[in-house]
mmCIF file of C-alpha atoms in Angstrom:
data_model
loop_
_atom_site.group_PDB
_atom_site.id
_atom_site.type_symbol
_atom_site.label_atom_id
_atom_site.label_comp_id
_atom_site.label_asym_id
_atom_site.label_seq_id
_atom_site.Cartn_x
_atom_site.Cartn_y
_atom_site.Cartn_z
ATOM 1 C CA PHE G 648 -58.211 15.819 -55.495
ATOM 2 C CA HIS G 649 -58.552 12.373 -53.739
ATOM 3 C CA GLN G 650 -61.325 10.035 -54.105
ATOM 4 C CA ALA G 651 -61.906 8.467 -50.506
ATOM 5 C CA CYS G 652 -60.933 4.606 -50.635
ATOM 6 C CA SER G 653 -63.499 1.939 -50.700
ATOM 7 C CA PRO G 654 -64.126 -0.203 -47.459
ATOM 8 C CA PHE G 655 -63.167 -2.648 -49.098
ATOM 9 C CA ILE G 656 -59.889 -1.393 -50.709
ATOM 10 C CA GLN G 657 -58.753 -0.674 -46.950
ATOM 11 C CA ALA G 658 -59.325 -3.994 -45.453
ATOM 12 C CA ALA G 659 -56.743 -5.383 -48.433
ATOM 13 C CA ARG G 660 -54.283 -2.895 -47.261
ATOM 14 C CA CYS G 661 -54.910 -3.460 -43.412
ATOM 15 C CA TYR G 662 -54.643 -7.236 -44.383
ATOM 16 C CA ALA G 663 -51.317 -6.875 -46.582
ATOM 17 C CA ARG G 664 -49.535 -5.175 -44.077
ATOM 18 C CA PRO G 665 -46.897 -7.806 -42.442
ATOM 19 C CA VAL G 666 -48.118 -8.555 -38.619
ATOM 20 C CA ARG G 667 -45.274 -8.279 -35.969
ATOM 21 C CA ARG G 668 -44.340 -11.049 -33.753
ATOM 22 C CA LYS G 669 -43.806 -9.531 -30.223
ATOM 23 C CA ARG G 670 -40.806 -10.849 -28.726
ATOM 24 C CA LYS G 671 -41.560 -12.665 -25.864
ATOM 25 C CA ASP G 672 -39.435 -11.941 -22.444
ATOM 26 C CA ILE G 673 -36.400 -14.231 -21.963
ATOM 27 C CA PRO G 674 -35.373 -14.786 -18.631
ATOM 28 C CA SER G 675 -32.047 -14.157 -18.418
ATOM 29 C CA HIS G 676 -28.727 -14.781 -16.066
ATOM 30 C CA LEU G 677 -28.378 -10.974 -15.488
ATOM 31 C CA ASP G 678 -31.389 -10.397 -14.034
ATOM 32 C CA ASP G 679 -30.270 -11.026 -9.857
ATOM 33 C CA LEU G 680 -27.942 -8.123 -10.509
ATOM 34 C CA PRO G 681 -29.875 -5.308 -8.519
ATOM 35 C CA PRO G 682 -30.110 -2.053 -10.734
ATOM 36 C CA THR G 683 -28.268 0.116 -7.337
ATOM 37 C CA MET G 684 -25.307 -1.845 -8.006
ATOM 38 C CA LEU G 685 -22.200 0.782 -9.174
ATOM 39 C CA LYS G 686 -20.354 -0.379 -11.684
ATOM 40 C CA LYS G 687 -17.025 -2.373 -11.491
ATOM 41 C CA ASP G 688 -14.901 0.786 -12.120
ATOM 42 C CA TYR G 689 -16.685 2.821 -9.862
ATOM 43 C CA ALA G 690 -16.865 0.323 -6.606
ATOM 44 C CA ASN G 691 -14.013 1.245 -5.282
ATOM 45 C CA VAL G 692 -14.058 5.472 -5.255
ATOM 46 C CA PRO G 693 -13.690 6.311 -2.085
ATOM 47 C CA ILE G 694 -15.769 9.723 -3.207
ATOM 48 C CA ILE G 695 -18.812 7.867 -4.826
ATOM 49 C CA ASN G 696 -20.246 7.581 -0.866
ATOM 50 C CA SER G 697 -20.386 11.717 -1.112
ATOM 51 C CA VAL G 698 -21.297 11.861 -4.408
ATOM 52 C CA ASP G 699 -25.038 12.978 -5.860
ATOM 53 C CA ASP G 700 -27.689 10.323 -6.230
ATOM 54 C CA VAL G 701 -28.422 11.066 -10.069
ATOM 55 C CA VAL G 702 -24.429 10.882 -10.402
ATOM 56 C CA LYS G 703 -24.952 7.391 -8.302
ATOM 57 C CA ARG G 704 -27.952 6.459 -10.500
ATOM 58 C CA LEU G 705 -25.758 7.113 -13.355
ATOM 59 C CA LEU G 706 -22.906 5.558 -12.812
ATOM 60 C CA SER G 707 -25.126 1.923 -11.348
ATOM 61 C CA LEU G 708 -26.209 -1.224 -12.748
ATOM 62 C CA GLU G 709 -29.572 0.729 -14.232
ATOM 63 C CA MET G 710 -27.311 2.935 -16.551
ATOM 64 C CA ALA G 711 -24.741 0.155 -17.813
ATOM 65 C CA SER G 712 -24.676 -1.986 -21.237
ATOM 66 C CA GLN G 713 -24.833 -5.012 -21.293
ATOM 67 C CA LYS G 714 -20.948 -5.565 -21.240
ATOM 68 C CA GLU G 715 -20.563 -3.741 -18.296
ATOM 69 C CA LYS G 716 -23.120 -6.001 -16.149
ATOM 70 C CA MET G 717 -21.130 -9.014 -17.977
ATOM 71 C CA LYS G 718 -18.142 -8.303 -15.913
ATOM 72 C CA ILE G 719 -19.957 -8.164 -12.778
ATOM 73 C CA LYS G 720 -21.480 -11.193 -13.787
ATOM 74 C CA THR G 721 -18.684 -12.681 -14.135
ATOM 75 C CA GLN G 722 -16.679 -11.416 -11.075
ATOM 76 C CA GLN G 723 -19.194 -13.405 -9.185
ATOM 77 C CA LEU G 724 -19.014 -16.111 -10.205
ATOM 78 C CA VAL G 725 -15.055 -16.380 -10.117
ATOM 79 C CA GLU G 726 -15.166 -15.216 -6.115
ATOM 80 C CA LYS G 727 -17.512 -18.471 -5.941
ATOM 81 C CA VAL G 728 -15.233 -20.956 -7.388
ATOM 82 C CA ARG G 729 -11.359 -18.957 -6.427
ATOM 83 C CA ARG G 730 -8.850 -20.557 -4.604
ATOM 84 C CA SER G 731 -7.775 -17.190 -2.953
ATOM 85 C CA PRO G 732 -7.892 -13.206 -3.432
ATOM 86 C CA ASN G 733 -4.843 -13.505 -5.931
ATOM 87 C CA ASP G 734 -6.219 -16.530 -7.784
ATOM 88 C CA ASN G 735 -7.328 -15.404 -11.418
ATOM 89 C CA GLY G 736 -5.641 -18.376 -14.015
ATOM 90 C CA SER G 737 -6.795 -21.445 -12.275
ATOM 91 C CA PHE G 738 -8.857 -23.741 -14.014
ATOM 92 C CA GLU G 739 -12.121 -23.513 -11.374
ATOM 93 C CA VAL G 740 -11.369 -19.662 -12.710
ATOM 94 C CA GLN G 741 -11.446 -20.592 -16.233
ATOM 95 C CA VAL G 742 -14.879 -22.479 -16.275
ATOM 96 C CA ALA G 743 -16.576 -19.838 -13.841
ATOM 97 C CA VAL G 744 -15.451 -17.107 -16.621
ATOM 98 C CA LEU G 745 -16.284 -20.110 -19.565
ATOM 99 C CA THR G 746 -19.454 -20.035 -17.731
ATOM 100 C CA ALA G 747 -20.705 -16.493 -17.926
ATOM 101 C CA LYS G 748 -19.607 -16.455 -21.287
ATOM 102 C CA ILE G 749 -21.761 -19.445 -22.729
ATOM 103 C CA ARG G 750 -25.348 -17.975 -20.503
ATOM 104 C CA ALA G 751 -24.340 -15.036 -22.335
ATOM 105 C CA TYR G 752 -24.399 -16.575 -26.151
ATOM 106 C CA GLU G 753 -27.414 -19.233 -24.812
ATOM 107 C CA GLU G 754 -29.600 -15.925 -24.387
ATOM 108 C CA HIS G 755 -28.780 -14.035 -27.123
ATOM 109 C CA LEU G 756 -29.378 -17.294 -29.752
ATOM 110 C CA GLN G 757 -32.594 -17.689 -28.139
ATOM 111 C CA MET G 758 -33.259 -13.813 -29.488
ATOM 112 C CA HIS G 759 -31.179 -14.269 -32.711
ATOM 113 C CA PRO G 760 -31.103 -18.515 -33.469
ATOM 114 C CA LYS G 761 -30.079 -17.647 -36.755
ATOM 115 C CA ASP G 762 -26.692 -16.270 -35.760
ATOM 116 C CA LYS G 763 -24.170 -19.085 -36.925
ATOM 117 C CA ASN G 764 -21.061 -16.979 -36.012
ATOM 118 C CA ASN G 765 -21.923 -16.855 -32.439
ATOM 119 C CA ARG G 766 -23.190 -20.566 -32.134
ATOM 120 C CA ARG G 767 -20.326 -21.543 -33.332
ATOM 121 C CA ARG G 768 -17.927 -20.109 -30.485
ATOM 122 C CA MET G 769 -20.445 -21.076 -28.244
ATOM 123 C CA LEU G 770 -19.914 -24.418 -29.176
ATOM 124 C CA MET G 771 -15.937 -23.825 -28.842
ATOM 125 C CA ASP G 772 -16.744 -22.701 -24.983
ATOM 126 C CA ILE G 773 -19.053 -25.210 -24.185
ATOM 127 C CA ASP G 774 -16.383 -28.073 -25.505
ATOM 128 C CA ARG G 775 -13.067 -26.287 -23.903
ATOM 129 C CA ARG G 776 -15.211 -26.167 -20.328
ATOM 130 C CA LYS G 777 -15.661 -29.645 -20.528
ATOM 131 C CA LYS G 778 -12.226 -30.222 -21.287
ATOM 132 C CA LEU G 779 -11.693 -28.184 -17.903
ATOM 133 C CA LEU G 780 -13.971 -29.758 -16.147
ATOM 134 C CA ALA G 781 -12.418 -33.605 -17.283
ATOM 135 C CA TYR G 782 -9.180 -32.581 -16.028
ATOM 136 C CA LEU G 783 -10.756 -31.499 -12.765
ATOM 137 C CA ARG G 784 -12.181 -34.269 -12.298
ATOM 138 C CA ARG G 785 -9.435 -36.632 -13.033
ATOM 139 C CA VAL G 786 -7.280 -34.363 -10.894
ATOM 140 C CA ARG G 787 -8.965 -32.795 -8.281
ATOM 141 C CA TYR G 788 -12.360 -34.314 -7.919
ATOM 142 C CA ASP G 789 -13.363 -32.738 -4.877
ATOM 143 C CA VAL G 790 -12.809 -28.970 -6.270
ATOM 144 C CA PHE G 791 -14.735 -30.364 -9.798
ATOM 145 C CA GLU G 792 -17.395 -31.408 -7.231
ATOM 146 C CA ASN G 793 -17.513 -27.912 -5.831
ATOM 147 C CA THR G 794 -17.109 -25.691 -8.975
ATOM 148 C CA CYS G 795 -19.988 -27.498 -10.363
ATOM 149 C CA LYS G 796 -22.077 -26.743 -7.878
ATOM 150 C CA GLN G 797 -21.629 -23.459 -7.037
ATOM 151 C CA LEU G 798 -21.566 -22.526 -10.819
ATOM 152 C CA ASN G 799 -24.533 -24.933 -11.204
ATOM 153 C CA ILE G 800 -23.297 -26.845 -13.882
ATOM 154 C CA GLN G 801 -24.335 -30.411 -14.650
ATOM 155 C CA TYR G 802 -21.388 -32.479 -16.243
ATOM 156 C CA THR G 803 -22.314 -35.717 -17.679
ATOM 157 C CA LEU G 804 -20.068 -38.210 -18.854
ATOM 158 C CA PRO G 805 -19.014 -38.341 -22.376
ATOM 159 C CA PRO G 806 -20.286 -41.399 -24.824
ATOM 160 C CA PRO G 807 -18.463 -44.283 -25.208
ATOM 161 C CA TYR G 808 -17.081 -44.053 -28.462
ATOM 162 C CA SER G 809 -18.962 -46.457 -30.439
ATOM 163 C CA ARG G 810 -18.582 -46.925 -34.369
ATOM 164 C CA ARG G 811 -21.475 -46.498 -37.063
ATOM 165 C CA ILE G 812 -22.293 -49.195 -38.546
ATOM 166 C CA THR G 813 -22.611 -49.283 -42.167
ATOM 167 C CA LYS G 814 -22.963 -51.530 -45.190
ATOM 168 C CA ARG G 815 -20.049 -50.756 -46.777
ATOM 169 C CA TRP G 816 -18.374 -51.541 -43.242
ATOM 170 C CA LEU G 817 -20.372 -54.584 -42.723
ATOM 171 C CA VAL G 818 -19.015 -55.693 -46.197
ATOM 172 C CA LYS G 819 -15.423 -54.810 -45.689
ATOM 173 C CA LYS G 820 -15.540 -56.765 -41.994
ATOM 174 C CA ALA G 821 -17.390 -59.989 -43.810
ATOM 175 C CA PHE G 822 -14.426 -59.803 -46.359
ATOM 176 C CA CYS G 823 -11.663 -60.132 -43.236
ATOM 177 C CA ARG G 824 -12.562 -62.298 -41.404
ATOM 178 C CA LYS G 825 -13.055 -64.541 -44.480
ATOM 179 C CA VAL G 826 -9.360 -63.984 -45.313
ATOM 180 C CA PHE G 827 -8.854 -64.576 -42.091
ATOM 181 C CA GLN G 828 -10.444 -68.120 -42.092
ATOM 182 C CA GLU G 829 -8.375 -68.765 -44.918
ATOM 183 C CA ALA G 830 -5.013 -67.830 -43.705
ATOM 184 C CA GLN G 831 -5.676 -70.408 -41.183
ATOM 185 C CA LYS G 832 -6.519 -73.123 -43.018
ATOM 186 C CA LEU G 833 -3.778 -72.851 -45.216
ATOM 187 C CA LYS G 834 -1.860 -73.199 -41.713
ATOM 188 C CA ALA G 835 -3.342 -76.029 -40.464
ATOM 189 C CA PRO G 836 -1.120 -78.737 -41.916
ATOM 190 C CA GLU G 837 2.213 -76.807 -40.845
ATOM 191 C CA ARG G 838 1.020 -76.144 -37.329
ATOM 192 C CA LEU G 839 0.152 -80.091 -37.263
ATOM 193 C CA LYS G 840 3.158 -81.415 -38.074
ATOM 194 C CA GLN G 841 5.453 -78.625 -35.034
ATOM 195 C CA ARG G 842 2.860 -80.218 -32.816
ATOM 196 C CA ARG G 843 3.462 -84.023 -33.931
ATOM 197 C CA GLU G 844 7.302 -82.572 -33.690
ATOM 198 C CA TRP G 845 6.747 -80.951 -29.690
ATOM 199 C CA GLN G 846 5.052 -84.474 -28.776
ATOM 200 C CA ALA G 847 7.434 -86.674 -30.655
ATOM 201 C CA ARG G 848 10.315 -84.521 -28.288
ATOM 202 C CA ALA G 849 8.329 -84.558 -25.461
ATOM 203 C CA ARG G 850 8.043 -88.486 -25.719
ATOM 204 C CA ALA G 851 12.034 -88.727 -26.470
ATOM 205 C CA ALA G 852 12.570 -86.036 -23.314
ATOM 206 C CA ARG G 853 10.109 -88.659 -21.229
ATOM 207 C CA GLU G 854 12.184 -92.039 -22.231
#
């Protein structure tokens, strides 16, 4: 025999339930891939044109995983910057591969901002891409410009080195300056003596 709950208790139970936050739809860099496109492993198979529509749908990106979509996206970015069809290891290709990884990490961290492991990997890839772009900018500026344009990368110059001014650094600098001034005072009589000797030699040479 169960007693009916009062409206007050029922309202309190509903109030105590945790509120589930709705996840926002985060735009992905994979959204421009058409769902009817075939996966990378089945795109160049000759018999694929004679199979059933259901089989094509199963082999398309509509049923593909995130990893398989990333393969297609990485290949598209590489095709934009590679020097030749057999180019798989140039600096431009490495930048394209790292760009695809970085964008995937950024989307993942927007949904899971506390994932420190993937954040560390993303920062390592960003640092590596900066080094590659800095080398291209120094050696082949035209290739650097084309790579940034094709991959939609905004390259910013690294800031000049600046020392953080602290109280300890100011005290040390003032002490070093004072020591230098005292050393100059001690060396002043010897320098004056050397200068007079040089002047005397110059006068004797003239006479």
